[in-house]
Structure formats: structure tokens, C-alpha cells
Amino acid sequence: MDQAKSMMDQKGSSGPCCANGLHKAFRSQLSNGGSHSPSGGSHDGYHHLHHDPQTNGSPAKRCRLRRRLDSLRKNRPPFPWFGMDIGGTLVKLVYFEPKDITAEEEQEEVENLKSIRRYLTSNTAYGKTGVRDVHLELRNLSICGRTGTLHFIRFPTAAMHRFIQMGRDKNFSSLHTMLCATGGGAYKFESDFRTMADLELLKLDELDCLIHGLLYVDSVGFNGHPECYYFENPSDTQHCVKRPCSLDNPFPMLLVNIGSGVSILAVYSKDNYKRVTGTSLGGGTFLGLCCLLTGCETFEEALEMASKGDSTNVDKLVRDIYGGDYQRFGLQGSAVASSFGHMMSKEKRDTISKEDLARATLVTITNNIGSIARMCAVNEKIERVVFVGNFLRINTVSTKLLAYAMDFWSKGQLRALFLEHEGYFGAVGAFMELLKSSEEP
Amino acid sequence: MATPGGTDRASHSLDKSITLPPDEIFRNLENAKRFAIDIGGSLTKLAYYSTVQHKVAKVRSFDHTAKGDGEPLYEISVQEEITARLHFIKFENTYIETCLDFIKDHLVNTETKVIKATGGGAHKFKDLIEKKLKLKVDKEDEMTCLIKGCNFVLRNIPHEAFVYAKHADSEFRFQNTHPDIFPYLLVNIGSGVSIVKVESEDKYERIGGSSIGGGTFWGLGALLTKTKRFDELLQLASKGQHTNVDMLVKDIYGGAYGSLGLTGDLIASSFGKSATADKEFSKEDMAKSLLHMISNDIGQLACLYARLHNLTRVYFGGFFIRGHPVTMHTITYSINFFTKGEVQALFLRHEGYLGAIGAFLKGAEEDNPNQYSWGENYAGSSGLMSVSPDLNPMQRARSGTFDMLEMDRLERQLVNLPLLQDPSSYIPDTVDLTEDALAREYWLYCFEEALDGVVKRAVASQRDQPEAAERAEKFRQKYRHKLQTLRHQPFAYGSLTVRSLLDTREHCLNEFNFPDPYSKIKQRENDMALKYYQKVVKSLEELSWDQRQFALVRGLLAGNVFDWGAKAVSDVLESDPEFGFEQAKHQLQDNSGMDIILGVFPFVRELLIRGTEVVLASNSGPALNDVTNSELQIVTERIAAMDPVIQAAVKEDRLTLVQSGSSSPCLDLSRLDKVLATVVRERSTDLVVIEGMGRAIHTNYYAMLSCESLKLAVIKNSWLAERLGGKIFSVVFKYEVPSKTQGQY
């Protein structure tokens, strides 16, 4: 985000423009509009935020004020529109770029709002670690009467403080946008946002956001294509192919969200779900172990190595123990009997490649998630298992393995489904919350 | 053996110096047969069946018609008896060659042709075994053996299963053997994990498993920490801080995730903090994190399977568990977390032997081992040893050597007393010395103090045998060593109780061929008491009904004073041979002599007169000076000869003598002779009288029966008396009527 910082520097200082009263109006509409605030408590800071003696400024300012009022009359929040999901490892940010900006509107647009838009949309990388997933952007989206593109951006949670600093340096609070945030970081960094950048977060429950975001993206589709896909012939590596599908009738579904850790939800309707269980063996475990075992530094690196490795050099298979299948219990010889089991022997440890270790780590974590998800599906009597989360990003090894595991161990009873926007649903859900007031009549 | 490339070779030859003399380990090899071997990754378990010849004291009635006054009532002869015993020995794989050599040299029995083998290492040593022992290796399925072994120990060894509680006063909380051991879930954590549902002896199914198991801990742990040995990894883990490596909920949320009820200290992502290149992590921390990760994962899967199959009894085994407190703790924690305390993780004392036991049972099917009841022999078994990574040096040294389990075939099948109100919650023992440190201290001291006397008595009982003194000395050493072990590891044989201390002593005495040190004393006392019998009965008959009832009870209790097991009494008896029944009465079970003849029989007689049928149960084997069934047969005969009431009752089957199945001064009502249980059921018994300190105080004091019961004893121990709020020689007379609600519902 270092670059973001410098970008923000360019836009010059523009004073706060929003009147106290105006802001209140927007707030109250939000509340009246039935928006829920599961996390509560985030409202109390609102008043001190926007003390601005210059209620009536220059004509341009008054004009902007009018537009803002106009925007509010149409039940939509002022730009910029963000949704943020601050996870254990990654921050996911969705940003709506209006494409229908009129010349008049553009003229009136405050400088720092404009610069944010330009900065975000003209770059695909931000600082050393921020990335915009261009291939995921959703174009021609109509939201609250505006048309535009939804952008998907991510950066490591470790860069969160630099991000907040940037917000302070550039006086982000003057834009008076609602900052809707979910994920654990919404709680962890709340006071940092407040004290460092004078920003109040609207904290949202991450599982609510996840489900709402997922259902929304699925409903609008992926630029004319289905958001959802599955693997045909998952048990046959030769003929296993990715196929789009629709989530038309998604309930009930078992939703497996693989981030740093894993949460497993049984979802019965948009607002009726329960967290069945979770496991601490997730994406963070894969990356953490890979870093320790291979000295790699990034998820991409780890996956790259894994794609070249062979886990059977690391894992002990059933046939390594029984010479073949373990027929008494119907176990195939090729099944993994003991993950990292070969590594009990010093000779094998001394000759193993990093790639093999990375692959074994990936396979171990993936199979374990598959196994727990399958048990939950059986216990909850749900046949549709939807896997999401950034662990699955650029990770066909895992998606195919999960598809195979669901199919094979359930004898075809369970189907694994995947979504193109893997890890962004929480952020989309937070973004939806920002717009929620406009949905009401 | 100076072959090249051989640091391994060198260490191998070093291994030949076994630290224990093998003849103390592989016992009774002369008659051994039906060998089975279970070779794991590092330990070998050998099983065989053998017969033990040892002395038993037999009593035989004289022909009474020609009996003069000075002759004893019956004759005591020491005879040789052969009993069956199962031997299980555990040793490190490095000793395997040495052990096989030893067995080969001592194996006399040639009818054995095959050895049953199981375990992952069985194929590796197949040739060696076949070459050394000249036996054909016959492989048996590992899981089948494991389950067979598990069923066997659950059925035959009380206190086999336990719950582990790291921070409790006693780490091991032993479970009562449930009358029905099925169904249960067995989670075997070897290099991988197998989850097996067991529904009956022959019906079981592998319902699931996981590749993340002990091998993952070992393999991944070795990679991460460069530590080779499994034990060392555990040791590292026990010193580490997983929070340095794991990402916790509070690392993400800053605190708890309240709406989901996830506390801040919960692990959100195992190794979540190690995804960085610019930080070093300590071996200890990584090992700890790995241990948590694997234990939690296994616990979670076990819970999911338990829930799916609606099972609440979940046993954990395999080398990952094998007595390691660290892993037992993390698994327990995990199970508790994922089931919200609804399911307890259960562990087994003889977990390491299951495969060997199972393989043995497969090979011994024609002997029908499952038709008998078996009992753990405390003298020949090592008991549970904690292999804690931070264990004291004494234990550490032990764990590297040998471990033994011996089980005796009991002459009869043991079952529950049908009158137990709730067999599944019945606990025989009154005080659990594993939990009660103060009581433990006291009783261990007590038994040690009494040891000299027991040794003396043992020698005296075999004056005709010159080596008796030497054997008695060996007994002393063995029992003292047992007491010392129990001081450090009170959980070695399940819950430590006064009963187990007494039983251990009996087992040790038997071990050194002192089958019945009190036989002569009992004989003398019986003789003396018989002379008084008619006088006592006559004086009782002269009393009014009220007075007589009182006198009968006094008589019962007075007789109970003659207890060689109680130190306070044995001191008096030793010092004052004239100490008599009258004196006992003034001072105020079924000890022999005074107790049975002058206390119990008049009481029985009174019951018979009022029309009550009486079943008189007594020990099957000798224990202290308690009367045995065979002695009681003769005594009854003699009394019947002089008392028409008893005679008629015996004749009309209103007085029945039955063995209890026990050879202990205490009584476990869940392990009684099947015949006794049948008689109790057939006669619709509605009153149970339990007499004596061992049977009514040390055990069964709190036992709830479904009929009326009377528990009576004299407290012949001042410490215990004080504990119960009385004085030495206080009387317990506990009459209980079962609560109606219990009976109805």
C-alpha cells in the first residue's frame, strides 16, 4: 500500500464538506431502513466525527451538498462505496466504480474522492502487497440506480496499519462515507481506525456478510456467466473438467469457508444459518507450515511449489503399509494412511524436495477439510457442499481434491460446488450492508 | 558382527545387554504354548499361554466316627495345582533378537508349530522369528486383533478404562466396568487414525479414519524441529507455547468472537503466525502447536463419528496415546471442547497390549479363552507406568526396559450380584486411595508396617520346608517393591484401594508358594470354637427373644474381632495367646473359627428357626484367616452333627453353602461366582448380610442393593475409626432398605 499512500498525497487537501445535520439525516435513514447492526455500539462515535463549523461554504461546496442530498433522497449513500473484510491473513476490499458519472457530477466530485477512484481503477497493484483481481471485476452492475464496476482488491492484514495511516494522511474521514467492515479485523482495528484516522467502522458479522455477499454475487452472475462451478468426473483425473452451474435453489447448503482457519455453516435460507463447526487447519496452516518447511514467503510461491511436487514421497500410503489395498476395511492402496508418515525416517527426510513437502502440506490440509466437511454434511443431512475462501484462490489442486473427496467418500451422494469470487463474499456482504437502506422502498 | 557401515550394528550388539534377567521376564516358558507377537514401530509385544504349578492348601475332613478329642477337625495338606496363566511382555524392538534367543533356549514344549503375528513390523521380522523359533509366522489382521484385545481387557480387567485429568489430584480417573461393554468407538492413533465402531464381539466396522495421526506428528515434527525421536518431540511439545505459532481468535478479533461464543484463546489457524519469513520459531513452540493441531483434529473427527453413530463411549489407543500424559491431555481437551463435555475421552491401562492379546486370542480359540473369566495378577504385572516427558529418573529408566502383564484364568466365571441396584454405577471400594492422598499415605504405611508379621506368619505356616524362609524373604522384597511403586504411581493397577493392597499381597504370597499362611491358625481356632459351640447356643436359648437378638448381634461382632488382617488385633493375638472370645465380647465377617462358628452360626441358626432360608457364601480361595468354602463345608458338617437345627436345614436345603468366587478379604459384588448369582436369583433372596471390615467397610459400605441389607463390622483400626468419627473397636451396624422410587422405576 506504499504506493497508495503516495497517490493520496497528490490529491491535495480539501476540507470536510458534510454538515452535521446532513450526516444525521443519512444515519437515521439507514437506521429507519431497518439495517441491522449486529455489532452495535458503532454509532456512538458519529457525532464527534463530523463537527464542521463551515456548514455553508463556497458555491461549489453548496452544490456538492445538494448532490449529496439528492443522493440521499434516492436512498443511496454518498460515494465512495466500499465493503471491507479484514481477515486473519488478508484484507478483502470491494470498491464500486460508478461508470455513469456525468460531466457535471465529475466536476463537482471532491478532489480526494476522485483521486481514490483514479488510483484504484488505474492500478492493478498497490504498494508491494496490494492486488486488484482484475479478472474478477463485475461490470455493468446496477446498484441503487447507479451503474458501474465492482472491483476486488486484497492486501495482507499485516499492512493494515499502513492502510489506516493512509486514510488519516489523506483525510478520508472528510468524505463521510460509511466504512462497512467485517471479519475479525473490524473489531481488532476498530480503535485504530478511530484514533489514527478519525474513522468509525460499521462492524458487521462476518458470517452474515459471507452469506449475503455470496447470494448477491451468485444472483447477479459473473459478467453474464454463472458464478458457480463444479467438477465433472471428479474421480477421474483424465476426464475431470470444470463446469459452470447455477445455484438457483441453493438451500440448504453446507458452506465451507476456508480462510486462515475454516468455518463450516449449514445455511437454510438467507438469514437462517448455523455455524456447525470449524477447524484451525486452514489456509493459514498450509502457508504457515510451507513457510517453515520450504522457506517460501507467499501463498503464490507455496502453491507454485506444491504444483510441482509429489506428496507420495512424503505421505505413507495404505499400500506402503499393506503392500496393496487394505481389503478388510475397503481401503485403497493409494489412499493416504499417514500424512508425512515417510518423514519419520531420517533417510527420507534427508532426500525430500521442497516441492514434495509443499504438495504434501497442501494435500494434507485439503483432505482434512474435505473429511470434516463431509462428516458435517452427513450429520446435517445436506447434499450440497459449497467451498469458498481465499485458500482456493488459484488452487486447482485443492478444488479438484475436494471435489474428488466429496464424490468418492460419499459414493456420489455429495457434490462439491465452488464460486469464482472465492474469498470476496464477506467484503461484498459488507458492501451490501452499506447499500441496504436503498433497498427499502 | 564387525560389519561395515555399522553404527547400527554396534548399538545393536550393545542392546544385547538386557538390563533385567530374562528369566524374570519370560516366565513359565517351560510350559508355554500358543505364542503371539505384535511388532509395532518401536515396541514388540509377545504373548503366550502357560500353566503355572503352584501350591494350594487343601483341607480334607477326617473320618469323624473314630475321632478322639485331641485330634484336629480336618487335615491340611499342601498340594500342587496347575492353573492357566497368560503372559504378555512388552520390550523394545532392539531387543527382539536377544529375546527370541532366550525363548528358543527355554522353550521345552514342542507341540507349538505356529506363532500368530500382527502389527506393522511383523513382516519385517518374519524371517528372523521363523529362523530363531522354528515356528511358522501366521499373520493376523491388525485391527481385528486390536478389537479382540480391547474386548478382552474391558471384560476382564476392572478399572481398565480411565479418564485423564491433568490438573486433578489424581490424573487418572478409573471407570467402572460397565456390565455391557458394547457398543463403543475405538479410535486408534497409530501413524494414521482408524475409527472403529464395535457393536459386539464379532461385529465391528471401520467407519472412518484420518491420515493426520501419530506419523504426522512424528514426521512433520522431525522436519520442523530436527528432533528424531517421538518421545523427544513430545518432550519438546510439553515445554512449548503454541500461542507463538498459532493464530488465535484474539489475534484476529482482538478479543473473543462473542456472537459465536468463540473465546479469544481458541486457535483460529494452526501455524497461522508462522507464515512469515522474518521470524524464527522455537522448536518447543512448533512442537506444541503441532501437537495441538493433530490432537484437536483427531478429537473433532472422533466427535463427528461418535455423534453420527450415537455413541458415547470413545476409547483412544495407538502409539500416539500409549500412556503419554501430553497426548492424553490434548485429546481429552479436544473431545471435551467439541462435545461440550457430553463425551469423555477414555483411555486403557493395557492399551499397548491389545494387538498382542487379540492375536493370542485368535490363535487360542480352541482353548476358548473367552469362556473364562480372567484376573490381572498384580504380582506378575508391571502396572501402568506414566511415561510423562517430565517424569522422574526412576520412571525414565523403566520405560526403556520391559513391561509385563499376567492374567490368571479364574476357575469360575464371574458376574454381577443380581441384587445390585445399579450395576453400572456400583463401586465396590469405599475409599479411593488414588484420590485421597492422606488415606493413601496411611494405608501404604500400614501395609508396610504389617509386612514383617506377614513374613513371619508365612514362614511359620511352612515350618517343614527349609527354603520357606528364603521364599518368604523374596515375598517381602516383592511386596515392598510393589508398595514403593504404588507410592509413586498409585494408579498402576487402577484405583488404589485397601482391597487392591490386600489382593496384591495375596498375589505376591501365592507367587512364592505361600497359598494359605493362616491355614493352621484357622484350623486351631475352628477346633477351639467348635468346642464352645453348644455352650454358646445353649446360653442363647436361655435368653428372652429380645435379649437373644441383642446377644446374637454381639456375638457376630465379637467374632469379627478375630481378624488377623487388622494390625491392632494381630498385635494382641500375637502377644496374648489366651485372648478369648469372652474378652473380645467385652471389648467390643466371616473370619474363621470364633467368627464363623460362634458368631455366624448361632445367627444363621436363629434365622433358620424362624423359617428363613439361608445361603452362606464364603471365599473360594484363602485370604488371611477368612474361612474358605472348603473349610466351611467341614465346619458345617461338624456343627450339623451336634445341632439338629443345622442338620435338618442342610438336609432340607434351607441352608446352602456357596462359594463367592473371591479370594480376597474384600468383596467385589460385580465379580461373583456365577453359581452364587444363580442361587441368589433362584431363591429370590430378599436380605443380604455382609459381615466384616473387608467386605462391609473397605468395600460395599456405600453399595446400594435392591433388597434389604445389613452391613456389620467392628472397626479394628483406630485411624479408620477416627475417620468415620468413632473409636477403635466401634461397631458398624448398617441396616438399609432400598428406596421405593428406585425399585419402581
Coordinates of N, CA and C in Angstrom, one line a residue, chain B residues 426-549:
Chain B
Y426 N -22.1 -49.2 40.4 CA -21.6 -49.8 41.6 C -20.0 -49.7 41.7
I427 N -19.6 -49.1 42.8 CA -18.2 -49.0 43.1 C -17.9 -49.8 44.3
P428 N -17.2 -50.9 44.3 CA -17.0 -51.7 45.5 C -16.3 -51.0 46.6
D429 N -15.3 -50.2 46.2 CA -14.4 -49.7 47.3 C -15.0 -48.4 47.9
T430 N -14.8 -48.3 49.2 CA -15.3 -47.2 50.0 C -14.4 -45.9 49.8
V431 N -13.1 -46.2 49.9 CA -12.2 -45.0 49.8 C -11.3 -45.3 48.6
D432 N -11.2 -44.3 47.7 CA -10.3 -44.4 46.6 C -9.0 -43.7 47.0
L433 N -8.0 -44.6 47.2 CA -6.7 -44.1 47.7 C -5.9 -43.3 46.6
T434 N -6.3 -43.5 45.4 CA -5.7 -42.7 44.3 C -6.0 -41.2 44.5
E435 N -7.3 -41.0 45.0 CA -7.7 -39.6 45.1 C -7.4 -39.0 46.5
D436 N -7.4 -39.9 47.5 CA -7.3 -39.4 48.8 C -5.9 -39.7 49.3
A437 N -5.1 -38.6 49.2 CA -3.6 -38.7 49.4 C -3.3 -39.1 50.9
L438 N -4.1 -38.5 51.8 CA -3.9 -38.8 53.2 C -4.1 -40.2 53.6
A439 N -5.3 -40.7 53.1 CA -5.6 -42.1 53.3 C -4.6 -43.0 52.7
R440 N -4.1 -42.6 51.5 CA -3.1 -43.4 50.8 C -1.8 -43.6 51.6
E441 N -1.4 -42.4 52.1 CA -0.2 -42.4 52.9 C -0.3 -43.4 54.1
Y442 N -1.5 -43.3 54.7 CA -1.7 -44.1 55.9 C -1.7 -45.6 55.6
W443 N -2.5 -45.9 54.6 CA -2.6 -47.4 54.3 C -1.3 -48.0 53.8
L444 N -0.6 -47.2 53.0 CA 0.7 -47.7 52.5 C 1.6 -48.0 53.7
Y445 N 1.6 -47.0 54.6 CA 2.4 -47.2 55.8 C 2.0 -48.4 56.6
C446 N 0.7 -48.5 56.7 CA 0.1 -49.7 57.4 C 0.5 -51.0 56.9
F447 N 0.4 -51.1 55.6 CA 0.8 -52.4 54.9 C 2.3 -52.7 55.0
E448 N 3.1 -51.6 55.0 CA 4.5 -51.8 55.1 C 4.9 -52.3 56.5
E449 N 4.2 -51.6 57.5 CA 4.4 -52.0 58.9 C 4.0 -53.4 59.2
A450 N 3.0 -53.9 58.5 CA 2.5 -55.2 58.8 C 3.3 -56.3 58.1
L451 N 4.2 -55.9 57.2 CA 4.9 -56.8 56.3 C 5.7 -57.8 57.1
D452 N 6.4 -57.4 58.1 CA 7.2 -58.3 59.0 C 6.3 -59.4 59.5
G453 N 5.2 -59.0 60.0 CA 4.3 -60.0 60.6 C 3.8 -61.0 59.6
V454 N 3.6 -60.6 58.4 CA 3.1 -61.4 57.3 C 4.2 -62.4 56.9
V455 N 5.4 -61.9 56.9 CA 6.5 -62.8 56.5 C 6.7 -63.9 57.6
K456 N 6.6 -63.5 58.8 CA 6.8 -64.4 59.9 C 5.7 -65.5 59.9
R457 N 4.5 -65.0 59.6 CA 3.4 -66.0 59.5 C 3.6 -66.9 58.4
A458 N 4.1 -66.4 57.3 CA 4.3 -67.3 56.1 C 5.3 -68.4 56.4
V459 N 6.4 -68.0 57.0 CA 7.4 -69.0 57.4 C 6.8 -70.0 58.3
A460 N 6.1 -69.5 59.3 CA 5.5 -70.4 60.3 C 4.6 -71.4 59.7
S461 N 3.9 -71.0 58.6 CA 2.9 -71.9 58.1 C 3.6 -73.0 57.3
Q462 N 4.9 -72.9 57.1 CA 5.6 -74.0 56.3 C 6.9 -74.4 57.0
R463 N 6.8 -74.6 58.3 CA 8.0 -74.9 59.1 C 8.7 -76.2 58.6
D464 N 7.9 -77.1 58.0 CA 8.5 -78.3 57.5 C 9.4 -78.1 56.3
Q465 N 9.3 -76.9 55.6 CA 10.1 -76.7 54.4 C 11.2 -75.7 54.7
P466 N 12.4 -76.2 54.5 CA 13.6 -75.4 54.8 C 13.8 -74.2 54.0
E467 N 13.3 -74.2 52.8 CA 13.6 -73.0 52.0 C 12.4 -71.9 52.1
A468 N 11.5 -72.2 53.1 CA 10.4 -71.3 53.2 C 10.9 -69.9 53.6
A469 N 11.9 -69.8 54.4 CA 12.4 -68.5 54.9 C 12.9 -67.7 53.7
E470 N 13.6 -68.4 52.8 CA 14.2 -67.8 51.6 C 13.0 -67.2 50.7
R471 N 12.0 -68.1 50.5 CA 10.9 -67.6 49.7 C 10.2 -66.5 50.4
A472 N 10.0 -66.6 51.7 CA 9.3 -65.5 52.4 C 10.1 -64.2 52.3
E473 N 11.4 -64.3 52.2 CA 12.2 -63.1 52.0 C 12.0 -62.5 50.7
K474 N 11.9 -63.4 49.7 CA 11.6 -62.9 48.3 C 10.2 -62.3 48.2
F475 N 9.3 -62.9 49.0 CA 8.0 -62.3 49.0 C 8.0 -60.9 49.6
R476 N 8.8 -60.8 50.7 CA 8.9 -59.5 51.3 C 9.4 -58.4 50.3
Q477 N 10.5 -58.8 49.6 CA 11.1 -57.8 48.7 C 10.1 -57.4 47.6
K478 N 9.4 -58.4 47.1 CA 8.5 -58.2 46.0 C 7.3 -57.3 46.5
Y479 N 6.8 -57.6 47.6 CA 5.6 -56.8 48.1 C 6.1 -55.4 48.5
R480 N 7.2 -55.3 49.1 CA 7.7 -54.0 49.5 C 8.0 -53.1 48.2
H481 N 8.5 -53.8 47.2 CA 8.7 -53.1 46.0 C 7.4 -52.6 45.4
K482 N 6.4 -53.4 45.5 CA 5.1 -53.1 44.9 C 4.6 -51.8 45.7
L483 N 4.7 -51.9 47.0 CA 4.2 -50.8 47.8 C 5.0 -49.5 47.5
Q484 N 6.3 -49.6 47.2 CA 7.0 -48.4 46.8 C 6.6 -47.9 45.5
T485 N 6.4 -48.8 44.6 CA 5.9 -48.4 43.3 C 4.5 -47.6 43.4
L486 N 3.7 -48.2 44.2 CA 2.3 -47.6 44.4 C 2.4 -46.3 45.1
R487 N 3.4 -46.1 45.9 CA 3.6 -44.8 46.5 C 3.8 -43.7 45.4
H488 N 4.6 -44.1 44.4 CA 4.9 -43.1 43.3 C 3.8 -43.1 42.2
Q489 N 3.3 -44.3 42.0 CA 2.3 -44.4 40.9 C 1.1 -45.1 41.4
P490 N 0.3 -44.4 42.2 CA -0.8 -45.1 42.9 C -1.8 -45.6 41.9
F491 N -1.8 -45.2 40.6 CA -2.7 -45.6 39.6 C -2.3 -46.8 38.9
A492 N -1.2 -47.4 39.3 CA -0.6 -48.5 38.5 C -1.5 -49.7 38.2
Y493 N -2.4 -50.0 39.1 CA -3.3 -51.1 38.8 C -4.8 -50.7 38.9
G494 N -5.0 -49.5 38.4 CA -6.4 -49.0 38.6 C -6.4 -48.2 39.9
S495 N -7.6 -47.9 40.3 CA -7.7 -47.2 41.6 C -7.1 -47.9 42.7
L496 N -6.2 -47.3 43.4 CA -5.6 -47.9 44.6 C -6.6 -47.9 45.7
T497 N -6.8 -49.1 46.3 CA -7.8 -49.2 47.4 C -7.2 -50.2 48.4
V498 N -7.8 -50.2 49.6 CA -7.4 -51.2 50.6 C -7.5 -52.6 50.0
R499 N -8.5 -52.8 49.3 CA -8.8 -54.1 48.6 C -7.6 -54.4 47.7
S500 N -7.2 -53.5 46.8 CA -6.1 -53.8 45.9 C -4.8 -54.1 46.6
L501 N -4.6 -53.4 47.7 CA -3.4 -53.6 48.5 C -3.4 -55.0 49.1
L502 N -4.6 -55.4 49.6 CA -4.7 -56.7 50.2 C -4.6 -57.8 49.1
D503 N -5.2 -57.5 48.0 CA -5.1 -58.5 46.9 C -3.7 -58.7 46.3
T504 N -3.0 -57.5 46.2 CA -1.6 -57.6 45.8 C -0.8 -58.4 46.7
R505 N -1.1 -58.3 48.0 CA -0.3 -59.1 49.0 C -0.6 -60.6 48.8
E506 N -1.9 -60.9 48.6 CA -2.3 -62.3 48.3 C -1.6 -62.8 47.1
H507 N -1.6 -62.0 46.0 CA -1.0 -62.5 44.8 C 0.5 -62.7 45.0
C508 N 1.2 -61.8 45.7 CA 2.6 -62.0 46.0 C 2.9 -63.2 46.8
L509 N 2.0 -63.4 47.8 CA 2.2 -64.6 48.6 C 2.1 -65.9 47.8
N510 N 1.1 -65.9 46.9 CA 0.9 -67.1 46.0 C 2.1 -67.3 45.1
E511 N 2.6 -66.1 44.7 CA 3.7 -66.2 43.8 C 4.9 -67.0 44.4
F512 N 5.0 -66.8 45.7 CA 6.1 -67.5 46.3 C 5.7 -68.7 47.1
N513 N 4.6 -69.2 46.7 CA 4.1 -70.5 47.2 C 3.7 -70.5 48.7
F514 N 3.1 -69.4 49.1 CA 2.5 -69.4 50.4 C 1.0 -69.3 50.2
P515 N 0.4 -70.4 49.8 CA -1.0 -70.3 49.4 C -1.9 -69.9 50.5
D516 N -1.6 -70.3 51.8 CA -2.6 -70.1 52.8 C -1.8 -70.0 54.2
P517 N -1.2 -68.9 54.4 CA -0.3 -68.9 55.7 C -1.2 -69.0 56.9
Y518 N -2.4 -68.9 56.9 CA -3.2 -68.9 58.1 C -4.0 -70.2 58.3
S519 N -3.7 -71.2 57.4 CA -4.5 -72.4 57.4 C -4.4 -73.1 58.8
K520 N -3.2 -73.1 59.4 CA -3.0 -73.8 60.7 C -3.7 -73.0 61.8
I521 N -3.6 -71.7 61.7 CA -4.3 -70.9 62.8 C -5.8 -71.1 62.7
K522 N -6.3 -71.1 61.4 CA -7.7 -71.3 61.2 C -8.1 -72.7 61.8
Q523 N -7.3 -73.6 61.5 CA -7.6 -75.0 61.9 C -7.7 -75.0 63.5
R524 N -6.8 -74.4 64.1 CA -6.7 -74.4 65.6 C -8.0 -73.7 66.1
E525 N -8.3 -72.6 65.5 CA -9.4 -71.8 66.0 C -10.7 -72.5 65.8
N526 N -10.8 -73.1 64.6 CA -12.1 -73.8 64.3 C -12.3 -74.9 65.4
D527 N -11.2 -75.6 65.6 CA -11.3 -76.7 66.6 C -11.8 -76.1 68.0
M528 N -11.1 -75.0 68.4 CA -11.5 -74.5 69.7 C -12.9 -74.0 69.7
A529 N -13.3 -73.3 68.7 CA -14.6 -72.7 68.6 C -15.7 -73.8 68.6
L530 N -15.4 -74.9 67.9 CA -16.4 -76.0 67.9 C -16.7 -76.5 69.3
K531 N -15.7 -76.5 70.1 CA -15.9 -77.0 71.5 C -16.9 -76.1 72.3
Y532 N -16.9 -74.8 71.9 CA -17.7 -73.8 72.6 C -19.1 -73.8 72.0
Y533 N -19.3 -74.3 70.8 CA -20.5 -74.0 70.1 C -21.8 -74.3 70.8
Q534 N -21.8 -75.6 71.4 CA -23.0 -76.0 72.0 C -23.3 -75.1 73.3
K535 N -22.2 -74.8 73.9 CA -22.4 -73.9 75.1 C -23.0 -72.6 74.8
V536 N -22.5 -72.0 73.7 CA -23.0 -70.7 73.3 C -24.4 -70.8 72.9
V537 N -24.8 -71.8 72.1 CA -26.2 -72.0 71.6 C -27.1 -72.2 72.8
K538 N -26.6 -72.9 73.8 CA -27.4 -73.2 75.0 C -27.7 -71.9 75.7
S539 N -26.6 -71.1 76.0 CA -26.8 -69.9 76.7 C -27.7 -68.9 76.0
L540 N -27.7 -69.0 74.7 CA -28.5 -68.1 73.9 C -30.0 -68.5 74.0
E541 N -30.2 -69.8 74.0 CA -31.6 -70.3 74.1 C -32.2 -69.9 75.4
E542 N -31.4 -69.7 76.4 CA -32.0 -69.4 77.7 C -32.4 -67.9 77.8
L543 N -32.0 -67.1 76.9 CA -32.4 -65.7 76.9 C -33.7 -65.5 76.4
S544 N -34.3 -64.4 76.8 CA -35.6 -64.0 76.2 C -35.3 -63.6 74.7
W545 N -36.4 -63.4 73.9 CA -36.2 -63.2 72.5 C -35.4 -61.9 72.3
D546 N -35.9 -60.8 73.0 CA -35.2 -59.5 72.9 C -33.7 -59.6 73.2
Q547 N -33.5 -60.2 74.3 CA -32.1 -60.3 74.8 C -31.3 -61.2 73.8
R548 N -31.9 -62.2 73.3 CA -31.2 -63.1 72.4 C -30.8 -62.4 71.1
Q549 N -31.7 -61.6 70.6 CA -31.3 -60.9 69.3 C -30.1 -60.0 69.6

